[in-house]
Amino acid sequence: MDTDLLHLSGNYPNQTHYYYFKNGFSCEECNSIVAEFSEKCSEKSSVFTGDTGSVRKSKICWLPRTDSTRWIYSKFLEMAKSANEAMFHFDLTTVMDTIQMAVYEEADGGKYDYHMDLGSNNKYACRKITMVCQLSDEGAYAGGNLEIMEKGVVCREQGCVICLPSFLYHRVTPILRGKRYSLVMWVCGPPLR
């Protein structure tokens, strides 16, 4: 047995919990994003297995990296860096996907069962941190809770940004009333060692 391993010191990262920013985005910023992109949320969501209905029921769109969305990417990246330094200590290198906006609606039976945000190909296998921004005012919908397995319901307040390791199981509970809008960004890096 290598005795050097027994003499490690310092703070160890907590890679089995989540970190959040209560006011990651202001209410005005959230409302502005919804106003600009909500009508574009028309693509039926799917999952890695190709399922288009039993596991996830929502509509999505993608926010391309443009001059008008650069501020959104910048805010997310600043929070990713802070959360990573404070809790996870992952080796982060890039953002491979564009930001996803999703709407979960009562009329569609909106939900997303427990899942991880990792897939088997290079684009999805490198995800380290999943970031979710709650765009809707919490009074605008019932149900639709973001829950992390064994942690429970996380922040529902408008503008709250939740950062979690992409390998943690999480879900969006069924929407019982109204609509819930959210943004998701994934920050990537090399394989865990």
Coordinates of N, CA, C and O in Angstrom, one line a residue, residues 1-181:
M1 N 0.8 -1.2 0.0 CA 0.0 0.0 0.0 C 0.9 1.2 0.0 O 1.9 1.3 0.7
D2 N 0.5 2.2 -0.8 CA 1.3 3.4 -0.9 C 1.0 4.3 0.3 O -0.1 4.9 0.4
T3 N 1.9 4.5 1.2 CA 1.6 5.3 2.4 C 1.5 6.8 2.1 O 0.9 7.5 2.9
D4 N 2.0 7.2 1.0 CA 1.9 8.7 0.6 C 0.4 9.1 0.5 O 0.0 10.2 0.8
L5 N -0.4 8.1 0.1 CA -1.9 8.4 0.0 C -2.5 8.7 1.3 O -3.5 9.3 1.4
L6 N -1.9 8.2 2.4 CA -2.5 8.4 3.7 C -2.1 9.8 4.3 O -2.7 10.2 5.3
H7 N -1.3 10.5 3.6 CA -0.8 11.8 4.2 C -1.2 13.0 3.4 O -0.6 14.0 3.4
L8 N -2.3 12.8 2.6 CA -2.8 14.0 1.9 C -3.4 15.0 2.9 O -4.0 14.6 3.9
S9 N -3.2 16.3 2.6 CA -3.8 17.3 3.5 C -4.5 18.3 2.6 O -4.5 18.3 1.4
G10 N -5.2 19.2 3.3 CA -6.0 20.3 2.6 C -7.5 20.0 2.6 O -7.9 19.0 3.1
N11 N -8.2 20.9 1.9 CA -9.6 20.7 1.8 C -10.0 19.8 0.7 O -9.4 20.0 -0.4
Y12 N -10.9 18.9 0.9 CA -11.3 18.0 -0.2 C -12.6 18.6 -0.8 O -13.4 19.1 -0.2
P13 N -12.7 18.4 -2.1 CA -13.9 18.9 -2.8 C -15.1 18.1 -2.4 O -15.0 16.9 -2.1
N14 N -16.2 18.7 -2.5 CA -17.5 18.0 -2.3 C -18.2 17.9 -3.7 O -18.8 18.8 -4.2
Q15 N -17.9 16.7 -4.3 CA -18.5 16.5 -5.6 C -19.8 15.7 -5.6 O -20.2 15.2 -6.6
T16 N -20.4 15.6 -4.5 CA -21.7 14.9 -4.4 C -22.8 15.8 -3.9 O -23.8 15.4 -3.4
H17 N -22.6 17.1 -4.0 CA -23.6 18.1 -3.5 C -23.8 19.1 -4.6 O -23.3 19.0 -5.7
Y18 N -24.6 20.1 -4.4 CA -24.8 21.2 -5.3 C -24.5 22.5 -4.7 O -24.3 22.6 -3.5
Y19 N -24.3 23.5 -5.5 CA -24.0 24.9 -5.1 C -25.0 25.8 -5.8 O -25.4 25.5 -6.9
Y20 N -25.4 26.9 -5.2 CA -26.3 27.7 -5.9 C -26.1 29.2 -5.6 O -25.5 29.6 -4.6
F21 N -26.6 30.0 -6.6 CA -26.5 31.5 -6.5 C -27.9 31.9 -6.4 O -28.7 31.8 -7.4
K22 N -28.4 32.5 -5.3 CA -29.8 32.8 -5.1 C -30.2 33.9 -6.1 O -31.3 33.9 -6.6
N23 N -29.3 34.8 -6.4 CA -29.7 35.9 -7.3 C -28.7 35.9 -8.5 O -28.1 36.9 -8.9
G24 N -28.5 34.7 -9.1 CA -27.6 34.6 -10.3 C -28.0 35.5 -11.4 O -27.1 36.2 -12.0
F25 N -29.3 35.6 -11.7 CA -29.8 36.5 -12.7 C -30.9 37.3 -12.0 O -31.6 36.8 -11.1
S26 N -31.0 38.6 -12.3 CA -32.1 39.4 -11.7 C -33.4 39.0 -12.3 O -33.5 38.4 -13.4
C27 N -34.5 39.4 -11.7 CA -35.9 39.1 -12.2 C -36.1 39.8 -13.6 O -36.6 39.2 -14.5
E28 N -35.5 41.0 -13.7 CA -35.6 41.7 -15.0 C -34.9 40.9 -16.1 O -35.4 40.8 -17.2
E29 N -33.7 40.4 -15.8 CA -33.0 39.7 -16.8 C -33.7 38.4 -17.1 O -33.8 38.0 -18.3
C30 N -34.3 37.7 -16.2 CA -35.0 36.5 -16.5 C -36.2 36.8 -17.3 O -36.5 36.1 -18.3
N31 N -37.0 37.8 -17.0 CA -38.2 38.2 -17.8 C -37.8 38.6 -19.2 O -38.5 38.3 -20.2
S32 N -36.6 39.2 -19.4 CA -36.1 39.6 -20.7 C -35.8 38.4 -21.5 O -36.1 38.4 -22.7
I33 N -35.1 37.4 -20.9 CA -34.8 36.2 -21.6 C -36.0 35.5 -22.1 O -36.1 35.0 -23.2
V34 N -37.0 35.3 -21.2 CA -38.3 34.7 -21.5 C -39.0 35.4 -22.7 O -39.4 34.8 -23.6
A35 N -39.0 36.7 -22.6 CA -39.7 37.5 -23.6 C -39.0 37.4 -25.0 O -39.7 37.3 -26.0
E36 N -37.7 37.3 -25.0 CA -36.9 37.2 -26.2 C -37.0 35.8 -26.9 O -37.0 35.6 -28.1
F37 N -37.0 34.7 -26.0 CA -36.8 33.4 -26.6 C -38.0 32.4 -26.4 O -38.0 31.3 -27.0
S38 N -39.0 32.8 -25.6 CA -40.0 31.8 -25.3 C -40.7 31.3 -26.5 O -41.1 30.1 -26.6
E39 N -41.0 32.1 -27.5 CA -41.7 31.7 -28.7 C -40.9 30.7 -29.5 O -41.4 30.0 -30.4
K40 N -39.6 30.7 -29.3 CA -38.7 29.8 -30.1 C -38.7 28.4 -29.5 O -38.1 27.5 -30.1
C41 N -39.2 28.2 -28.3 CA -39.2 26.9 -27.6 C -40.3 26.1 -28.2 O -41.4 25.9 -27.6
S42 N -40.0 25.5 -29.4 CA -41.0 24.7 -30.1 C -40.5 23.3 -30.4 O -41.2 22.4 -30.8
E43 N -39.2 23.1 -30.2 CA -38.6 21.8 -30.5 C -38.9 20.8 -29.4 O -38.7 21.1 -28.2
K44 N -39.5 19.6 -29.8 CA -39.8 18.6 -28.8 C -38.5 18.1 -28.2 O -37.6 17.7 -28.9
S45 N -38.5 18.0 -26.9 CA -37.2 17.5 -26.2 C -37.1 16.0 -26.4 O -38.1 15.3 -26.6
S46 N -35.9 15.6 -26.2 CA -35.6 14.1 -26.3 C -34.5 13.9 -25.3 O -34.0 14.8 -24.6
V47 N -34.1 12.6 -25.1 CA -33.0 12.2 -24.2 C -32.0 11.4 -25.0 O -32.2 11.0 -26.2
F48 N -30.9 11.0 -24.4 CA -29.8 10.3 -25.1 C -30.3 9.0 -25.7 O -29.8 8.6 -26.8
T49 N -31.3 8.3 -25.1 CA -31.8 7.1 -25.7 C -32.7 7.3 -26.8 O -33.1 6.3 -27.5
G50 N -33.1 8.5 -27.1 CA -34.0 8.8 -28.3 C -35.4 8.9 -27.8 O -36.3 9.3 -28.6
D51 N -35.7 8.6 -26.6 CA -37.1 8.7 -26.1 C -37.6 10.1 -26.3 O -36.9 11.1 -26.0
T52 N -38.8 10.3 -26.8 CA -39.4 11.6 -27.0 C -40.7 11.8 -26.2 O -41.6 12.4 -26.7
G53 N -40.9 11.2 -25.0 CA -42.1 11.4 -24.4 C -42.3 10.8 -23.0 O -42.9 11.4 -22.2
S54 N -41.9 9.6 -22.8 CA -42.2 9.0 -21.5 C -41.2 9.5 -20.4 O -41.7 9.5 -19.3
V55 N -40.0 9.8 -20.7 CA -39.0 10.2 -19.7 C -39.1 11.7 -19.6 O -39.0 12.3 -18.5
R56 N -39.2 12.4 -20.7 CA -39.1 13.9 -20.7 C -40.2 14.5 -21.6 O -40.3 14.1 -22.7
K57 N -40.9 15.4 -21.0 CA -42.0 16.2 -21.7 C -41.7 17.6 -21.5 O -42.1 18.2 -20.5
S58 N -41.1 18.2 -22.5 CA -40.9 19.7 -22.5 C -40.6 20.1 -24.0 O -40.4 19.3 -24.9
K59 N -40.5 21.4 -24.1 CA -40.1 22.0 -25.4 C -38.9 22.8 -25.2 O -38.8 23.4 -24.1
I60 N -38.0 22.8 -26.2 CA -36.7 23.5 -26.0 C -36.4 24.4 -27.2 O -37.0 24.2 -28.2
C61 N -35.4 25.2 -26.9 CA -34.7 25.9 -28.0 C -33.3 26.1 -27.5 O -33.0 25.9 -26.4
W62 N -32.4 26.6 -28.4 CA -31.0 26.8 -28.1 C -30.7 28.2 -28.3 O -31.1 28.9 -29.3
L63 N -29.9 28.8 -27.3 CA -29.5 30.2 -27.4 C -28.1 30.2 -28.0 O -27.1 29.9 -27.4
P64 N -28.0 30.6 -29.3 CA -26.7 30.6 -29.9 C -25.8 31.7 -29.3 O -26.3 32.6 -28.7
R65 N -24.5 31.5 -29.5 CA -23.5 32.5 -29.0 C -23.5 33.6 -30.0 O -22.9 33.5 -31.0
T66 N -24.1 34.7 -29.6 CA -24.1 35.9 -30.4 C -23.8 37.1 -29.6 O -23.7 37.0 -28.3
D67 N -23.7 38.3 -30.2 CA -23.5 39.5 -29.4 C -24.6 39.8 -28.4 O -24.4 40.2 -27.3
S68 N -25.9 39.4 -28.8 CA -27.0 39.6 -27.9 C -27.1 38.6 -26.7 O -27.8 38.9 -25.7
T69 N -26.4 37.5 -26.8 CA -26.5 36.5 -25.8 C -25.2 36.3 -25.0 O -25.1 35.6 -24.0
R70 N -24.2 37.1 -25.4 CA -22.8 36.9 -24.8 C -22.9 37.2 -23.3 O -22.2 36.5 -22.5
W71 N -23.7 38.1 -22.9 CA -23.8 38.4 -21.4 C -24.3 37.2 -20.6 O -23.9 37.0 -19.5
I72 N -25.2 36.5 -21.2 CA -25.8 35.3 -20.6 C -24.7 34.2 -20.4 O -24.5 33.7 -19.3
Y73 N -23.9 34.0 -21.4 CA -22.8 33.0 -21.3 C -21.8 33.5 -20.3 O -21.3 32.7 -19.5
S74 N -21.5 34.8 -20.3 CA -20.5 35.4 -19.4 C -20.9 35.2 -17.9 O -20.1 34.8 -17.1
K75 N -22.2 35.5 -17.7 CA -22.7 35.3 -16.3 C -22.6 33.9 -15.8 O -22.2 33.6 -14.7
F76 N -23.1 33.0 -16.7 CA -23.0 31.5 -16.4 C -21.5 31.1 -16.1 O -21.3 30.4 -15.1
L77 N -20.6 31.5 -17.0 CA -19.2 31.1 -16.8 C -18.6 31.7 -15.5 O -17.8 31.0 -14.9
E78 N -18.9 32.9 -15.2 CA -18.4 33.5 -13.9 C -18.9 32.7 -12.7 O -18.2 32.4 -11.8
M79 N -20.2 32.3 -12.8 CA -20.7 31.5 -11.7 C -20.1 30.1 -11.7 O -19.9 29.5 -10.6
A80 N -19.9 29.5 -12.8 CA -19.3 28.2 -12.9 C -17.9 28.2 -12.3 O -17.6 27.3 -11.5
K81 N -17.1 29.2 -12.6 CA -15.8 29.3 -12.0 C -15.9 29.5 -10.5 O -15.2 28.8 -9.7
S82 N -16.8 30.3 -10.0 CA -16.9 30.5 -8.5 C -17.4 29.2 -7.8 O -16.8 28.9 -6.8
A83 N -18.4 28.6 -8.4 CA -18.9 27.3 -7.8 C -17.8 26.2 -7.8 O -17.6 25.5 -6.8
N84 N -17.1 26.2 -8.9 CA -16.0 25.1 -9.0 C -14.9 25.4 -8.0 O -14.4 24.5 -7.3
E85 N -14.5 26.7 -7.8 CA -13.5 27.0 -6.8 C -13.9 26.8 -5.4 O -13.2 26.3 -4.6
A86 N -15.2 27.0 -5.1 CA -15.7 26.9 -3.8 C -16.0 25.5 -3.4 O -15.9 25.1 -2.2
M87 N -16.4 24.6 -4.4 CA -16.9 23.3 -4.0 C -16.4 22.1 -4.8 O -15.9 21.1 -4.2
F88 N -16.4 22.2 -6.1 CA -16.2 20.9 -6.9 C -14.7 20.7 -7.2 O -14.3 19.5 -7.2
H89 N -13.9 21.7 -7.6 CA -12.5 21.5 -7.9 C -12.3 20.6 -9.1 O -11.3 19.9 -9.2
F90 N -13.2 20.7 -10.1 CA -13.1 19.9 -11.3 C -12.1 20.6 -12.2 O -11.9 21.8 -12.1
D91 N -11.5 19.9 -13.2 CA -10.7 20.4 -14.2 C -11.6 20.8 -15.3 O -12.1 20.0 -16.1
L92 N -11.9 22.1 -15.5 CA -12.9 22.6 -16.5 C -12.1 23.2 -17.6 O -11.2 24.0 -17.4
T93 N -12.6 23.0 -18.9 CA -11.9 23.5 -20.0 C -12.8 24.2 -21.0 O -12.3 25.1 -21.7
T94 N -14.1 23.8 -21.2 CA -14.8 24.4 -22.3 C -16.4 24.2 -22.1 O -16.8 23.6 -21.2
V95 N -17.1 24.9 -22.9 CA -18.6 24.7 -23.1 C -18.8 24.2 -24.5 O -18.5 24.9 -25.4
M96 N -19.3 23.0 -24.6 CA -19.4 22.4 -25.9 C -20.8 22.6 -26.6 O -20.9 22.7 -27.8
D97 N -21.8 22.7 -25.7 CA -23.1 22.9 -26.3 C -23.5 24.4 -26.2 O -22.9 25.2 -25.4
T98 N -24.5 24.8 -26.9 CA -25.1 26.1 -26.6 C -26.0 26.0 -25.5 O -26.4 24.9 -25.1
I99 N -26.4 27.1 -24.9 CA -27.4 27.1 -23.8 C -28.7 26.6 -24.2 O -29.2 27.1 -25.3
Q100 N -29.3 25.8 -23.4 CA -30.7 25.3 -23.7 C -31.7 26.0 -22.9 O -31.6 26.1 -21.7
M101 N -32.8 26.4 -23.5 CA -33.9 27.0 -22.8 C -35.0 25.9 -22.9 O -35.3 25.4 -24.0
A102 N -35.7 25.7 -21.8 CA -36.8 24.7 -21.8 C -38.0 25.3 -21.2 O -37.9 26.1 -20.3
V103 N -39.2 24.8 -21.7 CA -40.4 25.2 -21.0 C -41.2 23.9 -20.7 O -41.3 23.0 -21.5
Y104 N -41.6 23.8 -19.4 CA -42.4 22.7 -19.0 C -43.8 23.2 -18.7 O -44.0 24.1 -17.9
E105 N -44.8 22.6 -19.4 CA -46.2 23.2 -19.4 C -47.1 22.2 -18.8 O -47.1 21.0 -19.1
E106 N -48.1 22.7 -18.1 CA -49.2 21.8 -17.5 C -49.9 21.1 -18.7 O -50.2 19.9 -18.6
A107 N -50.2 21.9 -19.7 CA -51.0 21.3 -20.9 C -50.3 20.1 -21.5 O -51.0 19.3 -22.1
D108 N -49.0 20.1 -21.5 CA -48.2 19.0 -22.1 C -47.8 17.9 -21.1 O -47.1 17.0 -21.5
G109 N -48.2 18.0 -19.8 CA -47.8 17.1 -18.9 C -46.3 17.2 -18.6 O -45.6 16.2 -18.4
G110 N -45.8 18.4 -18.6 CA -44.4 18.7 -18.5 C -43.7 18.0 -17.3 O -44.2 18.1 -16.2
K111 N -42.5 17.4 -17.6 CA -41.7 16.7 -16.6 C -40.4 16.2 -17.2 O -40.3 16.2 -18.4
Y112 N -39.5 15.8 -16.3 CA -38.3 15.1 -16.7 C -37.9 14.2 -15.6 O -37.5 14.7 -14.5
D113 N -38.0 12.9 -15.8 CA -37.7 11.9 -14.8 C -36.2 11.9 -14.4 O -35.4 12.5 -15.1
Y114 N -35.9 11.2 -13.3 CA -34.5 11.2 -12.9 C -33.6 10.8 -14.0 O -33.8 9.8 -14.7
H115 N -32.5 11.5 -14.1 CA -31.5 11.3 -15.1 C -30.2 12.0 -14.7 O -30.1 12.8 -13.8
M116 N -29.1 11.6 -15.4 CA -27.8 12.3 -15.3 C -27.6 13.0 -16.7 O -28.2 12.7 -17.7
D117 N -26.8 14.0 -16.7 CA -26.6 14.8 -17.9 C -25.3 14.3 -18.6 O -24.6 15.1 -19.3
L118 N -25.0 13.0 -18.5 CA -23.9 12.5 -19.2 C -24.4 11.5 -20.3 O -25.4 10.8 -20.1
G119 N -23.6 11.4 -21.4 CA -23.9 10.5 -22.4 C -22.7 9.7 -22.8 O -21.6 9.9 -22.2
S120 N -22.8 8.9 -23.8 CA -21.7 8.0 -24.1 C -20.7 8.5 -25.2 O -19.7 8.0 -25.3
N121 N -21.1 9.6 -25.9 CA -20.1 10.1 -26.9 C -19.3 11.2 -26.3 O -19.6 11.7 -25.2
N122 N -18.3 11.7 -27.0 CA -17.4 12.7 -26.5 C -18.0 14.0 -26.1 O -17.6 14.6 -25.1
K123 N -19.0 14.4 -26.8 CA -19.7 15.7 -26.6 C -20.4 15.6 -25.2 O -20.4 16.7 -24.5
Y124 N -21.0 14.5 -24.8 CA -21.8 14.5 -23.6 C -21.0 13.8 -22.4 O -21.3 14.1 -21.3
A125 N -20.0 13.0 -22.7 CA -19.3 12.3 -21.7 C -18.4 13.2 -20.9 O -18.0 12.9 -19.8
C126 N -18.1 14.4 -21.5 CA -17.1 15.3 -20.8 C -17.8 16.3 -19.9 O -17.1 17.2 -19.3
R127 N -19.1 16.3 -19.8 CA -19.8 17.2 -19.0 C -19.4 17.1 -17.5 O -19.5 15.9 -17.0
K128 N -19.1 18.2 -16.9 CA -18.7 18.1 -15.5 C -19.7 18.8 -14.6 O -20.1 18.3 -13.5
I129 N -20.1 20.1 -15.0 CA -21.1 20.8 -14.2 C -22.3 21.2 -15.0 O -22.2 21.7 -16.1
T130 N -23.5 20.9 -14.5 CA -24.7 21.3 -15.0 C -25.2 22.5 -14.3 O -25.2 22.5 -13.1
M131 N -25.6 23.5 -15.0 CA -26.0 24.8 -14.4 C -27.5 25.0 -14.9 O -27.7 25.0 -16.1
V132 N -28.4 25.3 -13.9 CA -29.8 25.5 -14.2 C -30.2 26.9 -13.7 O -30.0 27.1 -12.5
C133 N -30.7 27.7 -14.5 CA -31.3 29.0 -14.0 C -32.8 28.9 -14.1 O -33.4 28.6 -15.1
Q134 N -33.4 29.2 -12.9 CA -34.9 29.3 -12.8 C -35.4 30.6 -13.4 O -35.2 31.6 -12.8
L135 N -35.9 30.6 -14.6 CA -36.4 31.8 -15.2 C -37.8 32.3 -14.8 O -38.0 33.5 -14.8
S136 N -38.6 31.4 -14.4 CA -40.0 31.7 -14.1 C -40.1 32.1 -12.6 O -39.4 31.6 -11.7
D137 N -41.0 33.1 -12.3 CA -41.4 33.4 -11.0 C -42.0 32.1 -10.4 O -42.8 31.5 -11.0
E138 N -41.6 31.8 -9.1 CA -42.1 30.6 -8.5 C -43.6 30.5 -8.4 O -44.2 29.4 -8.2
G139 N -44.3 31.7 -8.3 CA -45.8 31.7 -8.2 C -46.5 31.4 -9.6 O -47.7 31.3 -9.6
A140 N -45.7 31.4 -10.7 CA -46.3 31.2 -12.0 C -46.6 29.8 -12.3 O -47.2 29.5 -13.3
Y141 N -46.2 28.9 -11.5 CA -46.4 27.5 -11.7 C -46.4 26.7 -10.4 O -45.9 27.2 -9.4
A142 N -47.0 25.5 -10.5 CA -47.0 24.6 -9.3 C -46.4 23.3 -9.8 O -46.6 22.9 -11.0
G143 N -45.8 22.5 -8.9 CA -45.1 21.4 -9.3 C -43.8 21.9 -10.0 O -43.3 23.0 -9.7
G144 N -43.3 21.1 -10.9 CA -42.1 21.5 -11.7 C -40.9 21.8 -10.9 O -40.1 22.6 -11.2
N145 N -40.8 21.1 -9.8 CA -39.6 21.3 -8.9 C -38.4 20.6 -9.5 O -38.4 19.5 -9.9
L146 N -37.2 21.3 -9.4 CA -36.0 20.7 -9.7 C -35.5 20.0 -8.4 O -35.4 20.6 -7.4
E147 N -35.4 18.7 -8.5 CA -35.0 17.9 -7.4 C -33.7 17.1 -7.7 O -33.6 16.6 -8.8
I148 N -32.8 17.1 -6.8 CA -31.6 16.3 -6.9 C -31.7 15.0 -6.0 O -32.1 15.2 -4.8
M149 N -31.5 13.9 -6.5 CA -31.7 12.6 -5.8 C -30.9 12.7 -4.5 O -29.7 13.1 -4.4
E150 N -31.6 12.3 -3.4 CA -31.1 12.3 -2.0 C -30.8 13.7 -1.5 O -30.4 13.8 -0.3
K151 N -31.1 14.8 -2.2 CA -30.9 16.1 -1.7 C -32.3 16.8 -1.6 O -32.4 17.8 -0.9
G152 N -33.2 16.4 -2.5 CA -34.5 17.0 -2.4 C -34.7 18.2 -3.4 O -33.9 18.4 -4.3
V153 N -35.7 19.0 -3.1 CA -36.0 20.2 -3.9 C -35.0 21.3 -3.7 O -34.6 21.5 -2.6
V154 N -34.5 21.9 -4.8 CA -33.5 22.9 -4.7 C -34.2 24.3 -5.0 O -35.4 24.3 -5.2
C155 N -33.5 25.3 -4.9 CA -34.1 26.7 -5.0 C -35.1 26.9 -6.2 O -34.8 26.5 -7.3
R156 N -36.2 27.4 -5.8 CA -37.3 27.7 -6.9 C -37.4 29.2 -7.2 O -38.1 29.5 -8.1
E157 N -36.6 30.0 -6.5 CA -36.8 31.4 -6.7 C -36.3 31.9 -8.1 O -35.3 31.4 -8.6
Q158 N -37.0 32.8 -8.7 CA -36.7 33.3 -10.0 C -35.2 33.9 -10.0 O -34.9 34.7 -9.1
G159 N -34.4 33.5 -10.9 CA -33.1 34.0 -11.0 C -32.0 33.1 -10.3 O -30.8 33.3 -10.5
C160 N -32.5 32.2 -9.5 CA -31.6 31.3 -8.8 C -30.9 30.4 -9.9 O -31.5 29.9 -10.8
V161 N -29.6 30.2 -9.7 CA -28.8 29.4 -10.6 C -28.2 28.2 -9.7 O -27.5 28.5 -8.7
I162 N -28.5 27.0 -10.1 CA -28.1 25.8 -9.4 C -27.0 25.2 -10.2 O -27.1 25.0 -11.4
C163 N -25.9 24.8 -9.5 CA -24.8 24.2 -10.1 C -24.6 22.8 -9.5 O -24.5 22.7 -8.3
L164 N -24.6 21.7 -10.3 CA -24.5 20.4 -9.8 C -23.6 19.6 -10.6 O -23.5 19.8 -11.9
P165 N -22.8 18.6 -10.1 CA -22.1 17.7 -10.9 C -23.0 17.0 -11.9 O -24.1 16.5 -11.5
S166 N -22.6 16.9 -13.1 CA -23.5 16.4 -14.2 C -23.8 14.9 -13.9 O -24.7 14.4 -14.5
F167 N -23.0 14.2 -13.1 CA -23.3 12.8 -12.8 C -24.3 12.6 -11.7 O -24.7 11.4 -11.4
L168 N -24.8 13.6 -11.0 CA -25.8 13.5 -10.0 C -27.2 13.3 -10.7 O -27.5 14.1 -11.6
Y169 N -28.0 12.3 -10.2 CA -29.3 12.1 -10.7 C -30.2 13.3 -10.2 O -30.2 13.7 -9.1
H170 N -31.0 13.9 -11.2 CA -31.9 14.9 -10.9 C -33.1 14.9 -11.8 O -33.1 14.1 -12.8
R171 N -34.1 15.6 -11.4 CA -35.4 15.5 -12.2 C -36.1 16.9 -12.1 O -35.8 17.7 -11.2
V172 N -37.1 17.0 -13.0 CA -38.1 18.1 -12.9 C -39.4 17.3 -12.6 O -39.9 16.6 -13.5
T173 N -40.1 17.6 -11.5 CA -41.3 16.9 -11.2 C -42.4 17.4 -12.1 O -42.3 18.5 -12.6
P174 N -43.5 16.6 -12.2 CA -44.6 17.1 -13.2 C -45.1 18.4 -12.8 O -45.3 18.8 -11.6
I175 N -45.4 19.2 -13.8 CA -46.0 20.5 -13.7 C -47.5 20.3 -13.4 O -48.2 19.6 -14.1
L176 N -48.0 20.9 -12.3 CA -49.4 20.8 -12.0 C -50.2 22.0 -12.4 O -51.4 21.9 -12.5
R177 N -49.6 23.1 -12.6 CA -50.2 24.4 -13.0 C -49.2 25.3 -13.6 O -48.1 25.4 -13.2
G178 N -49.6 25.9 -14.8 CA -48.8 27.0 -15.4 C -47.7 26.5 -16.2 O -47.7 25.4 -16.8
K179 N -46.6 27.3 -16.3 CA -45.4 27.0 -17.1 C -44.2 27.3 -16.3 O -44.1 28.3 -15.6
R180 N -43.1 26.5 -16.5 CA -41.8 26.8 -15.9 C -40.8 26.9 -17.0 O -40.6 25.9 -17.8
Y181 N -40.1 28.0 -17.0 CA -39.0 28.2 -18.0 C -37.7 28.1 -17.3 O -37.6 28.5 -16.1

